[in-house]
CSV table of C-alpha atoms and ligand atoms in Angstrom, one decimal:
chain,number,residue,atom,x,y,z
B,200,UNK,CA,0.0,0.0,0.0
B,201,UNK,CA,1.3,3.3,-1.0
B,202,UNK,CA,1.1,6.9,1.2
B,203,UNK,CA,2.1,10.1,0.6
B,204,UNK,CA,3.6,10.2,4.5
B,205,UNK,CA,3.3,7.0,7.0
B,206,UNK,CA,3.1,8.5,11.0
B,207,UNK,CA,4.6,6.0,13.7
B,208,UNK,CA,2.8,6.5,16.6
B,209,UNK,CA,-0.4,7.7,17.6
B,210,UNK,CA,0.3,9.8,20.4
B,211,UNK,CA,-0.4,13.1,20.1
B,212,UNK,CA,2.3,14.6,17.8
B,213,UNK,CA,1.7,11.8,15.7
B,214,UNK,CA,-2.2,12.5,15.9
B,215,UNK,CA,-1.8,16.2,15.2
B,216,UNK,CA,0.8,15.6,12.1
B,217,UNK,CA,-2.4,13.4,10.7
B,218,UNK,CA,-4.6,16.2,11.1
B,219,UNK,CA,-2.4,18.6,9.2
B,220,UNK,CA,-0.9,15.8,7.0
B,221,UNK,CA,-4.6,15.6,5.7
B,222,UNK,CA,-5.8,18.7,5.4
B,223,UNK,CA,-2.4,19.8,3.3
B,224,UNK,CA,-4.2,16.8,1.0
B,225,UNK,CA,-1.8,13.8,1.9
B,226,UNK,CA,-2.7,10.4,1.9
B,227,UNK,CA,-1.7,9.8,5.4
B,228,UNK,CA,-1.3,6.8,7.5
B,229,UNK,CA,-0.6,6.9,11.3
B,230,UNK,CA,0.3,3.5,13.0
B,231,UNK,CA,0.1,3.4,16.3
B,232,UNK,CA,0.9,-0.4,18.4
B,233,UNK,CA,-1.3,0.4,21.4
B,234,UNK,CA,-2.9,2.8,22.5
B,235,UNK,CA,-3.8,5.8,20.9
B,236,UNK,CA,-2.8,9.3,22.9
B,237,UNK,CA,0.5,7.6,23.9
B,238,UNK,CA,1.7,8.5,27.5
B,239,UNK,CA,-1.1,11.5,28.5
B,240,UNK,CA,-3.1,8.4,29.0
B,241,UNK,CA,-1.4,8.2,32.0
B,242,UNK,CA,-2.0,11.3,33.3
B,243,UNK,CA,-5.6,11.7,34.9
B,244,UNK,CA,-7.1,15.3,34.3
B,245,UNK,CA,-5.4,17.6,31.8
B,246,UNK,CA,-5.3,21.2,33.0
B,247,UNK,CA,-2.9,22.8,31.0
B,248,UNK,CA,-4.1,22.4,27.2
B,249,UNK,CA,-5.0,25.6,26.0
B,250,UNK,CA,-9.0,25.1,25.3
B,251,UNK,CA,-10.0,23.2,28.5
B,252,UNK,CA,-10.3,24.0,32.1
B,253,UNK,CA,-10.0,20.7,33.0
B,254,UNK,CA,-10.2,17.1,30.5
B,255,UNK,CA,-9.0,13.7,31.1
B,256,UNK,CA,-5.7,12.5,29.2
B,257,UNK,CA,-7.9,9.7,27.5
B,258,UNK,CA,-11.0,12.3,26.7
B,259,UNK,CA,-8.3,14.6,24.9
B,260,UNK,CA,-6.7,12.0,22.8
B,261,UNK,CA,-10.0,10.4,21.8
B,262,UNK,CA,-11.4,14.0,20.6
B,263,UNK,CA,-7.6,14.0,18.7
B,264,UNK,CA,-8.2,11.0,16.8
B,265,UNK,CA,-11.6,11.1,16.4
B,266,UNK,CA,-10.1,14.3,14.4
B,267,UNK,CA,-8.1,12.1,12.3
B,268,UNK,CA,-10.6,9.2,11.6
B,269,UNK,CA,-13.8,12.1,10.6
B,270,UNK,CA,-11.6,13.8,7.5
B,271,UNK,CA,-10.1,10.5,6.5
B,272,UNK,CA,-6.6,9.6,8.1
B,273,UNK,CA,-6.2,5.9,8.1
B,274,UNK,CA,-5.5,4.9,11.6
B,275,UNK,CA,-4.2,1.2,12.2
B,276,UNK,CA,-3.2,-0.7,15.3
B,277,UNK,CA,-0.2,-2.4,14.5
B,278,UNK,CA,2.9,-3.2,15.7
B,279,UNK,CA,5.9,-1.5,13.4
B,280,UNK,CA,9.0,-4.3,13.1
B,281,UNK,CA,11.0,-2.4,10.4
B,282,UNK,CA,11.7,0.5,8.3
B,283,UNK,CA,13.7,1.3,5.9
B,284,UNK,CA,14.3,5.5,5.5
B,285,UNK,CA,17.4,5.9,3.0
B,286,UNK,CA,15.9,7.1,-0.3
B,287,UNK,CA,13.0,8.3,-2.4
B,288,UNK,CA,10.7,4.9,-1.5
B,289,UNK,CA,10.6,4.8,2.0
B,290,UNK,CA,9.3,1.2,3.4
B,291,UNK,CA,7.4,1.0,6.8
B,292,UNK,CA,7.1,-3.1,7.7
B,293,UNK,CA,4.8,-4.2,10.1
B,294,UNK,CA,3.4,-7.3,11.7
B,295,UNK,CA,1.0,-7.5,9.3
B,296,UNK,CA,1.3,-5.3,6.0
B,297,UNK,CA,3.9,-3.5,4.2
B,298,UNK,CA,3.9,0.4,3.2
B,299,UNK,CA,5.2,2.3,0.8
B,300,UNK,CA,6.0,6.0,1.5
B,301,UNK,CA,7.5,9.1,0.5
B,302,UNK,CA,7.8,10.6,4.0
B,303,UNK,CA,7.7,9.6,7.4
B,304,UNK,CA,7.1,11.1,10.9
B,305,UNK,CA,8.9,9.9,13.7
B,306,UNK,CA,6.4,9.9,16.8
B,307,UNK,CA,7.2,6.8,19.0
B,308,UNK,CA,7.7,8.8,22.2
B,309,UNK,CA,9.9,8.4,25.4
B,310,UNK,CA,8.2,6.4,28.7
B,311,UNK,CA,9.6,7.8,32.0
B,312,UNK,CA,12.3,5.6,33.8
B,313,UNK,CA,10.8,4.3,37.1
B,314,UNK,CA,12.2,4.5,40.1
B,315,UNK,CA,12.7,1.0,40.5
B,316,UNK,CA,10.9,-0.2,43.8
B,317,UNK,CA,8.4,-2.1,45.1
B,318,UNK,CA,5.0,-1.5,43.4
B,319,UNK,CA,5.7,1.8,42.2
B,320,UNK,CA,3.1,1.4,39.2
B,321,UNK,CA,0.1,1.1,41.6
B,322,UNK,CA,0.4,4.4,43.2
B,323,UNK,CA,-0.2,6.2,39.5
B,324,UNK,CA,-2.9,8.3,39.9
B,325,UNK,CA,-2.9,7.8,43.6
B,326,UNK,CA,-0.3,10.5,44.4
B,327,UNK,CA,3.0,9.1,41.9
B,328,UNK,CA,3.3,11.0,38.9
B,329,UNK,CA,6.0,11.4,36.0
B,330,UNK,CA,5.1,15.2,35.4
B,331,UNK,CA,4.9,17.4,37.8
B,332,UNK,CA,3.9,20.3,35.1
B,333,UNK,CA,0.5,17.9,34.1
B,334,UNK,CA,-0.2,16.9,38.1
B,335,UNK,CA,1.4,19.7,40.1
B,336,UNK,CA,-1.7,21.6,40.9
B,337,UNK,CA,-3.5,18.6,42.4
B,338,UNK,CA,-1.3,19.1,45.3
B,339,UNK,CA,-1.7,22.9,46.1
B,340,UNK,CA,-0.6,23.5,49.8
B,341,UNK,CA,0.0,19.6,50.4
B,342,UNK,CA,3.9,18.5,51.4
B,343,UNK,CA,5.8,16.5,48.6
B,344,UNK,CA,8.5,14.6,47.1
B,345,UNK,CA,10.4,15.0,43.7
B,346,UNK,CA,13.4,12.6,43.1
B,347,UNK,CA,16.0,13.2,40.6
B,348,UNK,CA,19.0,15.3,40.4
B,349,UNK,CA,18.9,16.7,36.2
B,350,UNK,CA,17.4,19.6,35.1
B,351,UNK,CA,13.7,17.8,35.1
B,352,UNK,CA,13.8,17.7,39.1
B,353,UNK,CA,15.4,20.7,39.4
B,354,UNK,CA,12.8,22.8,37.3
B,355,UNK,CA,9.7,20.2,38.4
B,356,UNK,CA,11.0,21.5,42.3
B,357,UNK,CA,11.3,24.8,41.4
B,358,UNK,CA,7.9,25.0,39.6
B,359,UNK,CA,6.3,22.9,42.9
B,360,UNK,CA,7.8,25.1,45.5
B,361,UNK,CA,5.0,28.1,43.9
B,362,UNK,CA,2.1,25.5,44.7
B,363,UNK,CA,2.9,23.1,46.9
B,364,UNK,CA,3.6,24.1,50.8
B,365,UNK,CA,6.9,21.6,51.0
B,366,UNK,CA,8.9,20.3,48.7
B,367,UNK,CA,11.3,17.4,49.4
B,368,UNK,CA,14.3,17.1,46.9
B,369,UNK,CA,15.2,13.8,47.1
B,370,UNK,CA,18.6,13.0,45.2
B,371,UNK,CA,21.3,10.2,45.4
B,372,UNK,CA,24.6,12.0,45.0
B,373,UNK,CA,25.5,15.5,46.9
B,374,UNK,CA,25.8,17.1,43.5
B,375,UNK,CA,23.2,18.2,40.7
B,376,UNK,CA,23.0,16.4,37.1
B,377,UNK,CA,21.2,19.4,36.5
B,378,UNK,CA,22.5,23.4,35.6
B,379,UNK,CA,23.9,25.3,38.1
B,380,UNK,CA,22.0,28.3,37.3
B,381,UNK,CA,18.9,25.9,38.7
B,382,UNK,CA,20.7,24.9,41.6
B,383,UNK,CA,21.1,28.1,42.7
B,384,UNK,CA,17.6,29.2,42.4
B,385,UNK,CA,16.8,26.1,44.4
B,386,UNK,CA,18.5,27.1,47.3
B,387,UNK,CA,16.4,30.6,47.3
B,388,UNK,CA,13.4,28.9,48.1
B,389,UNK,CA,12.4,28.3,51.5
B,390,UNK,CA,10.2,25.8,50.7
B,391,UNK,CA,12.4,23.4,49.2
B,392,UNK,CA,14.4,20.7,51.7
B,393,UNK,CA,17.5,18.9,49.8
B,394,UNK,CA,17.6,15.2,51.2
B,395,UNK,CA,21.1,14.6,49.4
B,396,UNK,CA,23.3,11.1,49.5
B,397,UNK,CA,19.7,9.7,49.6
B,398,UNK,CA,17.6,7.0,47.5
B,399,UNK,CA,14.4,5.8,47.5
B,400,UNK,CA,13.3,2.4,49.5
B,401,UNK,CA,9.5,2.3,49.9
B,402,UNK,CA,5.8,4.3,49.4
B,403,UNK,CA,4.0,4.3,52.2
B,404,UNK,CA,0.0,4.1,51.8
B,405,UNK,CA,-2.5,1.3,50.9
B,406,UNK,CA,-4.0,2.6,48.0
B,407,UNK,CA,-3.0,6.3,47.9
B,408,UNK,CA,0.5,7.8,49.0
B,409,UNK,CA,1.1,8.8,52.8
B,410,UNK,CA,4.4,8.8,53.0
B,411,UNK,CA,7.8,8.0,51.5
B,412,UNK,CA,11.0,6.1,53.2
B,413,UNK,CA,14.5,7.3,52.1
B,414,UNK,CA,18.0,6.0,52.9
B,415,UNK,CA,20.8,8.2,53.2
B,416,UNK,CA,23.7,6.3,51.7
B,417,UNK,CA,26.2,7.8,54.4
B,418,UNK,CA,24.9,7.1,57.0
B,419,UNK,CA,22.5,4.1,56.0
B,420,UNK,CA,19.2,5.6,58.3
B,421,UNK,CA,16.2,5.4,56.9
B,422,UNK,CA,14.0,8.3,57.4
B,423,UNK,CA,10.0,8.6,56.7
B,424,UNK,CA,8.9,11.8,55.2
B,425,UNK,CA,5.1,12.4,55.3
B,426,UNK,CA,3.8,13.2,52.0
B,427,UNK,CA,1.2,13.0,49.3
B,428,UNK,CA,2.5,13.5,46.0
B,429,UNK,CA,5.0,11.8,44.8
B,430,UNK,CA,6.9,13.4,41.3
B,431,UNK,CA,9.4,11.0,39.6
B,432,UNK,CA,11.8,12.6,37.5
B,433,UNK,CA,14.7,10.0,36.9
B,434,UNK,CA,14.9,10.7,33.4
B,435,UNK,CA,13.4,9.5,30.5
B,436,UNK,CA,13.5,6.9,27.7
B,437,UNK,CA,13.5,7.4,24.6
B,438,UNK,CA,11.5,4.4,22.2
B,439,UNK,CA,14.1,4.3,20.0
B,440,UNK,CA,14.9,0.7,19.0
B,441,UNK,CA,13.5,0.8,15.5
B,442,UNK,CA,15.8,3.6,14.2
B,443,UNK,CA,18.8,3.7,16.6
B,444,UNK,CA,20.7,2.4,12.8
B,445,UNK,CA,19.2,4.9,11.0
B,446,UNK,CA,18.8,8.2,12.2
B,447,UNK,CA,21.0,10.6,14.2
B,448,UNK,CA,19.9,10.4,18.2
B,449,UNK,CA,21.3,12.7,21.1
B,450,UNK,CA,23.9,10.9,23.5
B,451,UNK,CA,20.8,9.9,25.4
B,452,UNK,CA,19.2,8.3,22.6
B,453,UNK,CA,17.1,11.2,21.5
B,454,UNK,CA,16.2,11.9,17.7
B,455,UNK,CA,18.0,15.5,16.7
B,456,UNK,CA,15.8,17.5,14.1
B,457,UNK,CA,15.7,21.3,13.2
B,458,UNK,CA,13.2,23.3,13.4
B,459,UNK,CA,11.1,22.3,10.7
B,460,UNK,CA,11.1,18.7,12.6
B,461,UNK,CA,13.6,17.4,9.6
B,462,UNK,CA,16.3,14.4,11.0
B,463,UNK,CA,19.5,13.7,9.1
B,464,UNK,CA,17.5,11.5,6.6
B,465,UNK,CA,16.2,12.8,3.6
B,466,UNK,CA,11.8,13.2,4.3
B,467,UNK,CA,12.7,11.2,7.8
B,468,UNK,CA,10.5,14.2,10.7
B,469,UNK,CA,11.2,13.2,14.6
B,470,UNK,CA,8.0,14.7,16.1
B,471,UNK,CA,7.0,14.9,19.8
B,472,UNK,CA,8.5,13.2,23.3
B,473,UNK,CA,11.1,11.2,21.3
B,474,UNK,CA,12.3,14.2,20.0
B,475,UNK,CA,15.3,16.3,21.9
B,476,UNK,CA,14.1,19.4,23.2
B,477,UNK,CA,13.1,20.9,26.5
B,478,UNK,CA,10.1,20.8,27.0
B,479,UNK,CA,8.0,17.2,27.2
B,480,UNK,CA,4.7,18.4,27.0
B,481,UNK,CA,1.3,17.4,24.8
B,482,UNK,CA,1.3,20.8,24.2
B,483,UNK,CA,5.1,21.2,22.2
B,484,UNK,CA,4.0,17.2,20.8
B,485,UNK,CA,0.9,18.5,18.6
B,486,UNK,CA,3.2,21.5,17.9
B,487,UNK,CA,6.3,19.3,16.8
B,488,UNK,CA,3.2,17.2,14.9
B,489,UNK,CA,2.0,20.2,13.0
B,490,UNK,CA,5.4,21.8,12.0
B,491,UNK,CA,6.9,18.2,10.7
B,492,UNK,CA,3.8,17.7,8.4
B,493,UNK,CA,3.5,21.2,7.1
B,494,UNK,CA,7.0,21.1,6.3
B,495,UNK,CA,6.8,17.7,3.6
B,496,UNK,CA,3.2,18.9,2.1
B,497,UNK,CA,5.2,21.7,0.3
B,498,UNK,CA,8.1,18.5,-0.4
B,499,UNK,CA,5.5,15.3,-1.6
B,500,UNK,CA,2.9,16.2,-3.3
F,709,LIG,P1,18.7,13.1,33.5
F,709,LIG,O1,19.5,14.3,33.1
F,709,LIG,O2,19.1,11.8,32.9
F,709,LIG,O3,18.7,13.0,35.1
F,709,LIG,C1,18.1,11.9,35.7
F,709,LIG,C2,18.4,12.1,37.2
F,709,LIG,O4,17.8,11.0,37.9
F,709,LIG,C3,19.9,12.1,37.6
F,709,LIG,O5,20.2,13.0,38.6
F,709,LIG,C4,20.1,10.6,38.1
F,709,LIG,O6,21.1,10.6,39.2
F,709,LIG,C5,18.7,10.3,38.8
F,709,LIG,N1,18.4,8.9,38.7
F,709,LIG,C6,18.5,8.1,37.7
F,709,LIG,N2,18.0,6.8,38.0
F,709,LIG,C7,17.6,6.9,39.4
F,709,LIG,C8,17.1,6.1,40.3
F,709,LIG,N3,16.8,4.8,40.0
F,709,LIG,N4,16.9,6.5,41.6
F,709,LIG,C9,17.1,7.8,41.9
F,709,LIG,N5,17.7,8.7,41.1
F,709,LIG,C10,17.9,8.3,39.8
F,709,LIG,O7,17.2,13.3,33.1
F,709,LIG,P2,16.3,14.6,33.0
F,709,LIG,O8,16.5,15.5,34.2
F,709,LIG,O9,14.9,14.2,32.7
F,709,LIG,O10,16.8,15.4,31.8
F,709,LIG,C11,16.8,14.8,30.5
F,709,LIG,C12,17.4,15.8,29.4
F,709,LIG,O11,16.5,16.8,29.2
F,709,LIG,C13,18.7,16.4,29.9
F,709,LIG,O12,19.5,16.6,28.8
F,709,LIG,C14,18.3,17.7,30.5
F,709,LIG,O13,19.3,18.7,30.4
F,709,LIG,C15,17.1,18.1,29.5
F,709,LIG,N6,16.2,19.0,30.2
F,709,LIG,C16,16.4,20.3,30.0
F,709,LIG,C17,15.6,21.2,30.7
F,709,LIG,C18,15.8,22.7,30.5
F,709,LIG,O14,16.7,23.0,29.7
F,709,LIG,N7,15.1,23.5,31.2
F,709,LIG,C19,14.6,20.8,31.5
F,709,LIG,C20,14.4,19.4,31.7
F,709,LIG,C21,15.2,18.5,31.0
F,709,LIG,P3,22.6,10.8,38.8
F,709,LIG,O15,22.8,12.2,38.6
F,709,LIG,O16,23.3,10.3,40.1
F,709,LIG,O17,22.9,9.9,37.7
């Protein structure tokens, strides 16, 4: 089957580079392997999309690709097992079909790294969250934690302190990943308590998030801070397997474009959290979406 531009991912760069793909008059195909909206599924109520007061991760996404499907994107589920991007005839391989394309839009996405202990999943949506910029305001006045030493804890503390009434900085050397310029401001803040040399052992709370037990690694004490938000910054992940080969990725693994959303391969567009840039948000993923498939209508057809 032939398209004009084949979209991996159905998250919401990918979603939005259907819209515009489109309605710039592309035959445009968007795969996506399981769920579409991608990882602001995760994310209960969305309150900082420009349009809505107040809409659920899943509500957003479903308007998004009921978007799609209503002017005529074709939408698959599908799992993508190989692609090859050098050339004029692009070729997207999947489990079960094989495209031809003359363009195609990176939009796989990036998964946050977990902290790694004991049933960390279940406490999603019960106080843990992986962005502190999509959750933050569900703890106004309330104590909480942020692990991570990079610049993501280091702004997600900063941004906290202005809403929350504590916030713990929980990190496991006694220096920052993160710019010193952020460090700095951290230390302004009254509100913000650095628990350094320290790691995480365990969540306390049933169902929803009471507390949270550090170690210090000097001194090997435990200590339980009383809390109820939970914001894990510990980096992030890019879903890169398919094109580590073929297309030019930042040292951790993210795609490089420029600002039209072009990659190092000829009609090859990295769009949304896989892409690297600053700011991980559904918000800059539609707008990575839009600006990769504006850029190949005036190139394909
Ligand atoms: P990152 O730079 O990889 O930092 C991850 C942090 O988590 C590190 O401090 C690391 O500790 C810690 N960590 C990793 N695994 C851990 C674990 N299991 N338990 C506890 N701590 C753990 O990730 P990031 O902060 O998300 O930043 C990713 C990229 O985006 C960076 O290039 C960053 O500069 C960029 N970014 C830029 C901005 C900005 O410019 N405003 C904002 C956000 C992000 P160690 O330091 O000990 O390894």
């Amino acid at each position: 089957m032939f398209y004009d531009v084949v979209i991996i991912g159905g998250g919401s760069a990918g979603l939005t580079a259907g819209l515009y793909a489109k309605r710039g008059g592309m035959k445009t195909l968007i795969i996506e392997s399981l769920v579409a909206g991608g990882q602001i599924n995760l994310t209960g109520e969305v309150e900082n999309f420009p349009g809505f007061l107040s809409i659920s991760g899943y509500e957003l996404t479903s308007k998004m690709l009921d978007q799609c499907t209503a002017i005529g994107v074709d939408f698959i589920y599908d799992e993508v097992t190989e692609m090859s991007l050098i050339g004029e005839e692009k070729v997207v391989k999947t489990k079960n079909e094989t495209y031809q394309t003359k363009a195609v839009i990176l939009g796989m996405g990036a998964r946050p790294r977990s902290m790694g202990i004991a049933n960390e999943e279940k406490y999603i949506g019960g106080g843990l969250s992986y962005c502190a910029h999509c959750d933050g305001n569900f703890f106004k006045g309330k104590d909480v934690v942020v692990v991570g030493g990079g610049n993501t804890a280091l702004t997600d503390a900063l941004y906290l302190s202005n809403i929350c009434k504590t916030v713990y900085l929980v990190h496991r050397r006694d220096e920052f990943r993160g710019n010193k310029i952020l460090s700095d401001k951290l230390k302004e803040k009254s509100n913000i308590i650095l628990k350094l040399n320290a790691v995480p052992k365990a969540i306390i709370g049933k169902n929803k998030i009471e507390g949270f037990t550090i170690t210090n690694k000097i001194t090997n004490q435990d200590e339980d801070l009383t809390i109820e938000g939970l914001f894990v910054a510990v980096g992030t992940i890019p879903n890169n397997n398919l094109i580590k080969e073929s297309v030019m990725l930042s040292e951790s693994g993210f795609i490089i474009t420029n600002e039209n959303m072009e990659t190092n391969v000829n009609l090859v567009y990295g769009a949304g959290d896989i892409r690297a840039k600053p700011l991980r948000q559904v918000v800059t993923a539609c707008s990575d979406g839009a600006t990769a498939a504006a850029d190949i209508i005036g190139k394909v057809i």
